[in-house]
């Protein structure tokens, strides 16, 4: 299981080239195979993680450590403990798997229609991540506020909570040295701002691409080592969505004012970086009547569906000829 998991994660990481910003989707296709194998495992089925399994506590309120190691849980005397931490993959690791599948699916897009009409698997993973992470964050607040050794009030302030989360994350990283995933090591604010809200935006069928770009940039949390790689991936996805939107527009309109383009999609950086992210469209920036205008054309390196089908038929024809010669 770990082989498929870490191979997929590494493939997604190397699919994002930093300089210049570029998505190498051949790696995303390979990652998709590994991720779908993982998601087909019965013990990673979302139904198992959606059903909250509880165990009644003793008088002390303490629970035994999970079998795979980790910290002892806390609960009020006579209360209940969530047993999902005893699964073969912890709830945070399962959330991470969902996040990686969602990101990889978005990085693999080659048509805006695939973003609008997503697969049932994508929808279920997105819904699970948003709901389960929100639930986990609420449970963490309750746990931090009710620990017997805590000197904090049962009603903790958000600055206190963020500090506690960062201390807890730092301690975990020093002991485990696994990775810097925001889902495992991030603070409450980082998880809420960078993942939960992003999932809610992606889940909103009425949200346009420009609105998605605007809302994401206005709600993301401050950059840290734990969120830097995630933000880089999401920025690549947003650039790709802008590019695919322009491809759809280019079927009827082949030019657009650079000023209007920046306003429409809230682009602060280089226009060139949007087109470098994936080979979808050719472009040229011209000066017309004193204004910069973006002139679009179909990428010559991208084959039409008719040509792809013709190539496949030709391959089949040649394969049949070889079989006939062999006999």
mmCIF file of C-alpha atoms in Angstrom:
data_model
loop_
_atom_site.group_PDB
_atom_site.id
_atom_site.type_symbol
_atom_site.label_atom_id
_atom_site.label_comp_id
_atom_site.label_asym_id
_atom_site.label_seq_id
_atom_site.Cartn_x
_atom_site.Cartn_y
_atom_site.Cartn_z
ATOM 1 C CA UNK A 1 0.000 0.000 0.000
ATOM 2 C CA UNK A 2 2.769 2.436 0.911
ATOM 3 C CA UNK A 3 4.473 1.733 -2.428
ATOM 4 C CA UNK A 4 1.429 2.938 -4.398
ATOM 5 C CA UNK A 5 0.878 5.816 -2.018
ATOM 6 C CA UNK A 6 4.346 7.346 -2.019
ATOM 7 C CA UNK A 7 4.951 6.590 -5.704
ATOM 8 C CA UNK A 8 1.777 8.511 -6.563
ATOM 9 C CA UNK A 9 2.700 11.413 -4.261
ATOM 10 C CA UNK A 10 6.201 11.656 -5.754
ATOM 11 C CA UNK A 11 4.829 11.533 -9.303
ATOM 12 C CA UNK A 12 2.479 14.424 -8.524
ATOM 13 C CA UNK A 13 5.342 16.395 -6.987
ATOM 14 C CA UNK A 14 7.649 15.989 -9.992
ATOM 15 C CA UNK A 15 4.770 16.758 -12.383
ATOM 16 C CA UNK A 16 5.000 20.372 -11.183
ATOM 17 C CA UNK A 17 8.040 22.013 -12.689
ATOM 18 C CA UNK A 18 8.985 25.251 -10.951
ATOM 19 C CA UNK A 19 11.075 27.127 -13.529
ATOM 20 C CA UNK A 20 9.285 27.895 -15.732
ATOM 21 C CA UNK A 21 5.964 26.960 -14.056
ATOM 22 C CA UNK A 22 4.767 23.918 -15.982
ATOM 23 C CA UNK A 23 2.584 20.814 -15.528
ATOM 24 C CA UNK A 24 4.083 17.619 -16.975
ATOM 25 C CA UNK A 25 0.878 15.629 -17.243
ATOM 26 C CA UNK A 26 2.550 12.361 -18.288
ATOM 27 C CA UNK A 27 3.466 12.038 -14.594
ATOM 28 C CA UNK A 28 -0.118 12.873 -13.607
ATOM 29 C CA UNK A 29 -1.425 10.026 -15.763
ATOM 30 C CA UNK A 30 0.937 7.597 -14.031
ATOM 31 C CA UNK A 31 -0.057 8.980 -10.625
ATOM 32 C CA UNK A 32 -3.722 8.496 -11.522
ATOM 33 C CA UNK A 33 -3.142 4.756 -12.020
ATOM 34 C CA UNK A 34 -1.469 4.378 -8.606
ATOM 35 C CA UNK A 35 -4.112 6.490 -6.849
ATOM 36 C CA UNK A 36 -7.018 4.544 -8.337
ATOM 37 C CA UNK A 37 -5.416 1.258 -7.259
ATOM 38 C CA UNK A 38 -5.177 2.661 -3.731
ATOM 39 C CA UNK A 39 -8.737 3.955 -3.725
ATOM 40 C CA UNK A 40 -10.026 0.548 -4.805
ATOM 41 C CA UNK A 41 -8.737 -1.115 -1.601
ATOM 42 C CA UNK A 42 -11.766 -2.164 0.513
ATOM 43 C CA UNK A 43 -10.180 -0.980 3.770
ATOM 44 C CA UNK A 44 -9.771 2.528 2.301
ATOM 45 C CA UNK A 45 -13.403 2.751 1.211
ATOM 46 C CA UNK A 46 -15.018 6.051 2.171
ATOM 47 C CA UNK A 47 -17.918 4.272 3.859
ATOM 48 C CA UNK A 48 -15.518 2.925 6.491
ATOM 49 C CA UNK A 49 -14.262 6.434 7.282
ATOM 50 C CA UNK A 50 -17.714 8.004 7.174
ATOM 51 C CA UNK A 51 -19.073 5.710 9.877
ATOM 52 C CA UNK A 52 -17.855 7.069 13.230
ATOM 53 C CA UNK A 53 -16.840 4.134 15.367
ATOM 54 C CA UNK A 54 -16.932 4.917 19.072
ATOM 55 C CA UNK A 55 -15.651 3.142 22.125
ATOM 56 C CA UNK A 56 -16.876 3.926 25.635
ATOM 57 C CA UNK A 57 -14.239 5.188 28.062
ATOM 58 C CA UNK A 58 -13.458 4.144 31.588
ATOM 59 C CA UNK A 59 -13.639 6.316 34.648
ATOM 60 C CA UNK A 60 -10.296 8.017 33.976
ATOM 61 C CA UNK A 61 -11.202 9.217 30.520
ATOM 62 C CA UNK A 62 -7.906 7.912 29.100
ATOM 63 C CA UNK A 63 -7.692 5.515 26.171
ATOM 64 C CA UNK A 64 -5.050 3.041 25.152
ATOM 65 C CA UNK A 65 -2.600 4.175 22.457
ATOM 66 C CA UNK A 66 -3.486 3.085 18.922
ATOM 67 C CA UNK A 67 -1.774 -0.145 17.782
ATOM 68 C CA UNK A 68 0.368 1.652 15.167
ATOM 69 C CA UNK A 69 1.803 4.018 17.778
ATOM 70 C CA UNK A 70 0.966 7.619 18.520
ATOM 71 C CA UNK A 71 -0.424 9.528 21.445
ATOM 72 C CA UNK A 72 -3.008 8.387 23.979
ATOM 73 C CA UNK A 73 -6.446 9.852 23.390
ATOM 74 C CA UNK A 74 -8.570 11.810 25.848
ATOM 75 C CA UNK A 75 -12.293 11.828 26.502
ATOM 76 C CA UNK A 76 -14.568 12.771 29.390
ATOM 77 C CA UNK A 77 -15.155 9.984 31.971
ATOM 78 C CA UNK A 78 -17.869 7.716 30.640
ATOM 79 C CA UNK A 79 -17.531 9.394 27.233
ATOM 80 C CA UNK A 80 -16.582 7.981 23.866
ATOM 81 C CA UNK A 81 -13.478 7.792 21.701
ATOM 82 C CA UNK A 82 -13.402 7.909 17.908
ATOM 83 C CA UNK A 83 -11.745 4.671 16.769
ATOM 84 C CA UNK A 84 -10.947 5.872 13.249
ATOM 85 C CA UNK A 85 -7.372 6.501 14.387
ATOM 86 C CA UNK A 86 -6.973 2.702 14.631
ATOM 87 C CA UNK A 87 -7.534 2.171 10.880
ATOM 88 C CA UNK A 88 -4.766 0.872 8.610
ATOM 89 C CA UNK A 89 -4.524 4.459 7.344
ATOM 90 C CA UNK A 90 -5.317 7.208 9.843
ATOM 91 C CA UNK A 91 -8.072 9.707 9.117
ATOM 92 C CA UNK A 92 -5.538 12.471 8.341
ATOM 93 C CA UNK A 93 -3.650 10.152 5.977
ATOM 94 C CA UNK A 94 -6.917 9.185 4.260
ATOM 95 C CA UNK A 95 -7.753 12.879 3.906
ATOM 96 C CA UNK A 96 -4.316 13.421 2.392
ATOM 97 C CA UNK A 97 -5.013 10.645 -0.126
ATOM 98 C CA UNK A 98 -8.272 12.373 -1.111
ATOM 99 C CA UNK A 99 -6.492 15.714 -1.463
ATOM 100 C CA UNK A 100 -3.774 14.231 -3.667
ATOM 101 C CA UNK A 101 -6.360 12.542 -5.893
ATOM 102 C CA UNK A 102 -8.298 15.804 -6.246
ATOM 103 C CA UNK A 103 -5.164 17.819 -7.079
ATOM 104 C CA UNK A 104 -3.938 15.211 -9.549
ATOM 105 C CA UNK A 105 -7.336 15.126 -11.280
ATOM 106 C CA UNK A 106 -7.272 18.911 -11.653
ATOM 107 C CA UNK A 107 -3.663 18.977 -12.867
ATOM 108 C CA UNK A 108 -4.576 16.358 -15.504
ATOM 109 C CA UNK A 109 -7.356 18.461 -17.063
ATOM 110 C CA UNK A 110 -7.177 19.108 -20.809
ATOM 111 C CA UNK A 111 -10.706 20.458 -21.292
ATOM 112 C CA UNK A 112 -12.862 22.852 -19.275
ATOM 113 C CA UNK A 113 -15.832 20.511 -19.730
ATOM 114 C CA UNK A 114 -14.004 17.895 -17.641
ATOM 115 C CA UNK A 115 -13.854 20.426 -14.806
ATOM 116 C CA UNK A 116 -17.567 21.190 -15.069
ATOM 117 C CA UNK A 117 -18.620 17.543 -15.480
ATOM 118 C CA UNK A 118 -16.398 15.681 -13.007
ATOM 119 C CA UNK A 119 -16.361 11.945 -12.325
ATOM 120 C CA UNK A 120 -18.373 10.364 -9.463
ATOM 121 C CA UNK A 121 -15.100 9.329 -7.793
ATOM 122 C CA UNK A 122 -13.802 12.912 -7.834
ATOM 123 C CA UNK A 123 -17.084 14.205 -6.386
ATOM 124 C CA UNK A 124 -17.143 11.634 -3.586
ATOM 125 C CA UNK A 125 -13.493 12.278 -2.618
ATOM 126 C CA UNK A 126 -14.055 16.039 -2.642
ATOM 127 C CA UNK A 127 -17.187 15.765 -0.513
ATOM 128 C CA UNK A 128 -15.465 13.408 1.935
ATOM 129 C CA UNK A 129 -12.434 15.678 2.330
ATOM 130 C CA UNK A 130 -14.523 18.797 3.002
ATOM 131 C CA UNK A 131 -16.853 17.116 5.512
ATOM 132 C CA UNK A 132 -14.322 14.917 7.319
ATOM 133 C CA UNK A 133 -11.711 17.660 7.681
ATOM 134 C CA UNK A 134 -14.311 20.080 9.051
ATOM 135 C CA UNK A 135 -15.369 17.387 11.522
ATOM 136 C CA UNK A 136 -11.738 16.666 12.465
ATOM 137 C CA UNK A 137 -11.058 20.345 13.129
ATOM 138 C CA UNK A 138 -14.129 20.593 15.365
ATOM 139 C CA UNK A 139 -13.053 17.461 17.240
ATOM 140 C CA UNK A 140 -9.516 18.853 17.678
ATOM 141 C CA UNK A 141 -10.941 22.027 19.238
ATOM 142 C CA UNK A 142 -12.974 19.972 21.705
ATOM 143 C CA UNK A 143 -10.000 17.736 22.515
ATOM 144 C CA UNK A 144 -7.563 20.596 23.072
ATOM 145 C CA UNK A 145 -10.061 22.380 25.307
ATOM 146 C CA UNK A 146 -10.914 19.315 27.421
ATOM 147 C CA UNK A 147 -7.521 17.691 28.065
ATOM 148 C CA UNK A 148 -7.082 17.104 31.848
ATOM 149 C CA UNK A 149 -3.539 18.523 31.775
ATOM 150 C CA UNK A 150 -4.548 21.649 29.888
ATOM 151 C CA UNK A 151 -4.290 24.966 31.729
ATOM 152 C CA UNK A 152 -6.441 26.657 29.107
ATOM 153 C CA UNK A 153 -10.073 27.510 29.526
ATOM 154 C CA UNK A 154 -12.585 25.174 27.924
ATOM 155 C CA UNK A 155 -13.335 28.082 25.603
ATOM 156 C CA UNK A 156 -10.031 28.686 23.799
ATOM 157 C CA UNK A 157 -9.327 31.684 21.619
ATOM 158 C CA UNK A 158 -8.254 31.158 18.017
ATOM 159 C CA UNK A 159 -4.753 32.652 18.604
ATOM 160 C CA UNK A 160 -4.265 30.166 21.462
ATOM 161 C CA UNK A 161 -5.557 27.323 19.324
ATOM 162 C CA UNK A 162 -3.244 28.180 16.430
ATOM 163 C CA UNK A 163 -0.253 28.309 18.791
ATOM 164 C CA UNK A 164 -1.169 24.953 20.359
ATOM 165 C CA UNK A 165 -1.564 23.401 16.924
ATOM 166 C CA UNK A 166 1.827 24.706 15.766
ATOM 167 C CA UNK A 167 3.554 23.397 18.897
ATOM 168 C CA UNK A 168 1.849 20.040 18.474
ATOM 169 C CA UNK A 169 2.812 19.901 14.788
ATOM 170 C CA UNK A 170 6.448 20.820 15.447
ATOM 171 C CA UNK A 171 6.722 18.154 18.131
ATOM 172 C CA UNK A 172 5.208 15.565 15.790
ATOM 173 C CA UNK A 173 7.614 16.450 12.974
ATOM 174 C CA UNK A 174 10.628 16.209 15.280
ATOM 175 C CA UNK A 175 9.572 12.728 16.450
ATOM 176 C CA UNK A 176 8.246 11.236 13.219
ATOM 177 C CA UNK A 177 10.097 13.116 10.445
ATOM 178 C CA UNK A 178 7.600 11.948 7.821
ATOM 179 C CA UNK A 179 6.749 15.000 5.685
ATOM 180 C CA UNK A 180 5.449 18.531 5.927
ATOM 181 C CA UNK A 181 1.889 17.882 4.747
ATOM 182 C CA UNK A 182 -0.463 20.621 5.886
ATOM 183 C CA UNK A 183 -3.118 17.989 6.642
ATOM 184 C CA UNK A 184 -0.854 16.242 9.145
ATOM 185 C CA UNK A 185 1.240 19.132 10.461
ATOM 186 C CA UNK A 186 -0.761 22.245 9.615
ATOM 187 C CA UNK A 187 -2.430 24.538 12.117
ATOM 188 C CA UNK A 188 -6.198 24.983 12.408
ATOM 189 C CA UNK A 189 -6.044 28.175 10.342
ATOM 190 C CA UNK A 190 -3.919 26.579 7.611
ATOM 191 C CA UNK A 191 -6.239 23.583 7.249
ATOM 192 C CA UNK A 192 -9.368 25.726 7.261
ATOM 193 C CA UNK A 193 -8.079 28.433 4.922
ATOM 194 C CA UNK A 194 -6.080 26.333 2.489
ATOM 195 C CA UNK A 195 -8.080 23.112 2.233
ATOM 196 C CA UNK A 196 -11.630 23.276 3.644
ATOM 197 C CA UNK A 197 -12.468 26.544 1.900
ATOM 198 C CA UNK A 198 -10.815 25.367 -1.320
ATOM 199 C CA UNK A 199 -12.939 22.197 -1.249
ATOM 200 C CA UNK A 200 -16.072 24.261 -0.667
ATOM 201 C CA UNK A 201 -15.203 26.476 -3.643
ATOM 202 C CA UNK A 202 -14.613 23.449 -5.879
ATOM 203 C CA UNK A 203 -17.858 21.904 -4.643
ATOM 204 C CA UNK A 204 -19.883 24.996 -5.553
ATOM 205 C CA UNK A 205 -21.419 24.261 -8.947
ATOM 206 C CA UNK A 206 -22.464 27.905 -9.377
ATOM 207 C CA UNK A 207 -18.944 29.312 -8.924
ATOM 208 C CA UNK A 208 -17.326 30.568 -12.147
ATOM 209 C CA UNK A 209 -13.585 30.261 -12.885
ATOM 210 C CA UNK A 210 -12.997 34.024 -12.312
ATOM 211 C CA UNK A 211 -14.911 33.840 -9.004
ATOM 212 C CA UNK A 212 -12.896 30.779 -7.966
ATOM 213 C CA UNK A 213 -9.621 32.626 -8.643
ATOM 214 C CA UNK A 214 -10.798 35.715 -6.748
ATOM 215 C CA UNK A 215 -12.188 33.844 -3.737
ATOM 216 C CA UNK A 216 -9.174 31.543 -3.371
ATOM 217 C CA UNK A 217 -6.663 34.394 -3.410
ATOM 218 C CA UNK A 218 -8.704 36.362 -0.868
ATOM 219 C CA UNK A 219 -9.013 33.517 1.664
ATOM 220 C CA UNK A 220 -5.720 31.578 1.648
ATOM 221 C CA UNK A 221 -3.720 31.628 4.867
ATOM 222 C CA UNK A 222 -0.202 32.931 5.289
ATOM 223 C CA UNK A 223 2.541 30.956 3.534
ATOM 224 C CA UNK A 224 4.479 28.478 5.659
ATOM 225 C CA UNK A 225 6.722 25.524 4.883
ATOM 226 C CA UNK A 226 3.700 23.259 5.343
ATOM 227 C CA UNK A 227 1.510 25.097 2.833
ATOM 228 C CA UNK A 228 4.031 26.272 0.233
ATOM 229 C CA UNK A 229 3.905 23.155 -1.982
ATOM 230 C CA UNK A 230 0.105 22.977 -1.718
ATOM 231 C CA UNK A 231 -0.292 26.600 -2.742
ATOM 232 C CA UNK A 232 2.110 26.080 -5.650
ATOM 233 C CA UNK A 233 -0.036 23.163 -6.883
ATOM 234 C CA UNK A 234 -3.296 25.122 -6.520
ATOM 235 C CA UNK A 235 -1.794 28.120 -8.333
ATOM 236 C CA UNK A 236 -0.854 25.781 -11.201
ATOM 237 C CA UNK A 237 -4.439 24.457 -11.258
ATOM 238 C CA UNK A 238 -5.866 28.000 -11.367
ATOM 239 C CA UNK A 239 -3.553 28.938 -14.263
ATOM 240 C CA UNK A 240 -4.632 25.784 -16.088
ATOM 241 C CA UNK A 241 -8.328 26.594 -15.569
ATOM 242 C CA UNK A 242 -7.757 30.097 -16.965
ATOM 243 C CA UNK A 243 -5.964 28.596 -19.965
ATOM 244 C CA UNK A 244 -8.721 26.050 -20.630
ATOM 245 C CA UNK A 245 -11.329 28.823 -20.317
ATOM 246 C CA UNK A 246 -9.432 30.831 -22.936
ATOM 247 C CA UNK A 247 -9.342 27.763 -25.170
ATOM 248 C CA UNK A 248 -13.133 27.561 -25.008
ATOM 249 C CA UNK A 249 -13.448 31.327 -25.654
ATOM 250 C CA UNK A 250 -11.078 31.075 -28.645
ATOM 251 C CA UNK A 251 -13.657 29.033 -30.563
ATOM 252 C CA UNK A 252 -15.627 32.247 -31.047
ATOM 253 C CA UNK A 253 -13.248 35.078 -30.120
ATOM 254 C CA UNK A 254 -9.540 34.925 -30.979
ATOM 255 C CA UNK A 255 -8.384 38.096 -29.231
ATOM 256 C CA UNK A 256 -8.861 39.797 -25.882
ATOM 257 C CA UNK A 257 -7.442 42.910 -24.237
ATOM 258 C CA UNK A 258 -4.637 42.091 -21.795
ATOM 259 C CA UNK A 259 -6.070 44.603 -19.316
ATOM 260 C CA UNK A 260 -9.501 42.968 -19.471
ATOM 261 C CA UNK A 261 -7.964 39.501 -19.160
ATOM 262 C CA UNK A 262 -6.143 40.502 -15.969
ATOM 263 C CA UNK A 263 -9.321 41.998 -14.494
ATOM 264 C CA UNK A 264 -11.482 39.036 -15.493
ATOM 265 C CA UNK A 265 -9.279 36.349 -13.925
ATOM 266 C CA UNK A 266 -7.532 38.457 -11.230
ATOM 267 C CA UNK A 267 -4.091 37.831 -12.765
ATOM 268 C CA UNK A 268 -1.326 39.695 -10.911
ATOM 269 C CA UNK A 269 1.681 37.871 -12.360
ATOM 270 C CA UNK A 270 2.956 37.290 -15.863
ATOM 271 C CA UNK A 271 0.484 36.456 -18.647
ATOM 272 C CA UNK A 272 3.201 34.280 -20.175
ATOM 273 C CA UNK A 273 3.208 32.036 -17.073
ATOM 274 C CA UNK A 274 -0.439 31.130 -17.711
ATOM 275 C CA UNK A 275 0.399 29.811 -21.184
ATOM 276 C CA UNK A 276 3.547 27.992 -20.044
ATOM 277 C CA UNK A 277 1.651 25.841 -17.549
ATOM 278 C CA UNK A 278 0.504 23.420 -20.296
ATOM 279 C CA UNK A 279 0.626 23.341 -24.103
ATOM 280 C CA UNK A 280 -2.994 24.094 -24.968
ATOM 281 C CA UNK A 281 -3.015 27.378 -26.916
ATOM 282 C CA UNK A 282 -0.578 29.425 -28.963
ATOM 283 C CA UNK A 283 -0.657 33.157 -28.310
ATOM 284 C CA UNK A 284 0.860 36.452 -29.314
ATOM 285 C CA UNK A 285 0.687 39.806 -27.552
ATOM 286 C CA UNK A 286 0.182 42.594 -30.090
ATOM 287 C CA UNK A 287 -0.187 46.345 -29.687
ATOM 288 C CA UNK A 288 -3.383 47.585 -31.329
ATOM 289 C CA UNK A 289 -4.422 51.240 -31.043
ATOM 290 C CA UNK A 290 -1.973 51.672 -28.177
ATOM 291 C CA UNK A 291 -3.376 48.754 -26.147
ATOM 292 C CA UNK A 292 -1.897 45.298 -25.592
ATOM 293 C CA UNK A 293 -4.092 42.605 -27.133
ATOM 294 C CA UNK A 294 -3.751 38.861 -26.650
ATOM 295 C CA UNK A 295 -4.243 37.011 -29.956
ATOM 296 C CA UNK A 296 -5.086 33.316 -29.538
ATOM 297 C CA UNK A 297 -4.678 30.352 -31.896
ATOM 298 C CA UNK A 298 -4.910 26.583 -31.569
ATOM 299 C CA UNK A 299 -1.686 24.958 -30.453
ATOM 300 C CA UNK A 300 -0.067 23.245 -33.438
ATOM 301 C CA UNK A 301 1.324 20.530 -31.223
ATOM 302 C CA UNK A 302 -2.126 19.465 -29.982
ATOM 303 C CA UNK A 303 -3.865 16.992 -32.274
ATOM 304 C CA UNK A 304 -7.559 17.189 -32.967
ATOM 305 C CA UNK A 305 -9.756 14.262 -31.969
ATOM 306 C CA UNK A 306 -10.178 13.311 -35.649
ATOM 307 C CA UNK A 307 -6.410 13.019 -36.100
ATOM 308 C CA UNK A 308 -6.071 10.989 -32.894
ATOM 309 C CA UNK A 309 -8.741 8.557 -34.124
ATOM 310 C CA UNK A 310 -7.060 8.350 -37.537
ATOM 311 C CA UNK A 311 -3.720 7.537 -35.897
ATOM 312 C CA UNK A 312 -5.330 4.827 -33.771
ATOM 313 C CA UNK A 313 -7.023 3.270 -36.818
ATOM 314 C CA UNK A 314 -3.721 3.305 -38.678
ATOM 315 C CA UNK A 315 -1.984 1.567 -35.761
ATOM 316 C CA UNK A 316 -4.713 -1.087 -35.697
ATOM 317 C CA UNK A 317 -4.430 -1.575 -39.460
ATOM 318 C CA UNK A 318 -0.654 -2.026 -39.299
ATOM 319 C CA UNK A 319 -0.991 -4.406 -36.341
ATOM 320 C CA UNK A 320 -3.430 -6.537 -38.330
ATOM 321 C CA UNK A 321 -1.044 -6.583 -41.305
ATOM 322 C CA UNK A 322 1.812 -7.764 -39.097
ATOM 323 C CA UNK A 323 -0.367 -10.575 -37.753
ATOM 324 C CA UNK A 324 -1.235 -11.646 -41.291
ATOM 325 C CA UNK A 325 2.434 -11.647 -42.314
ATOM 326 C CA UNK A 326 3.342 -13.685 -39.235
ATOM 327 C CA UNK A 327 0.874 -16.408 -40.240
#
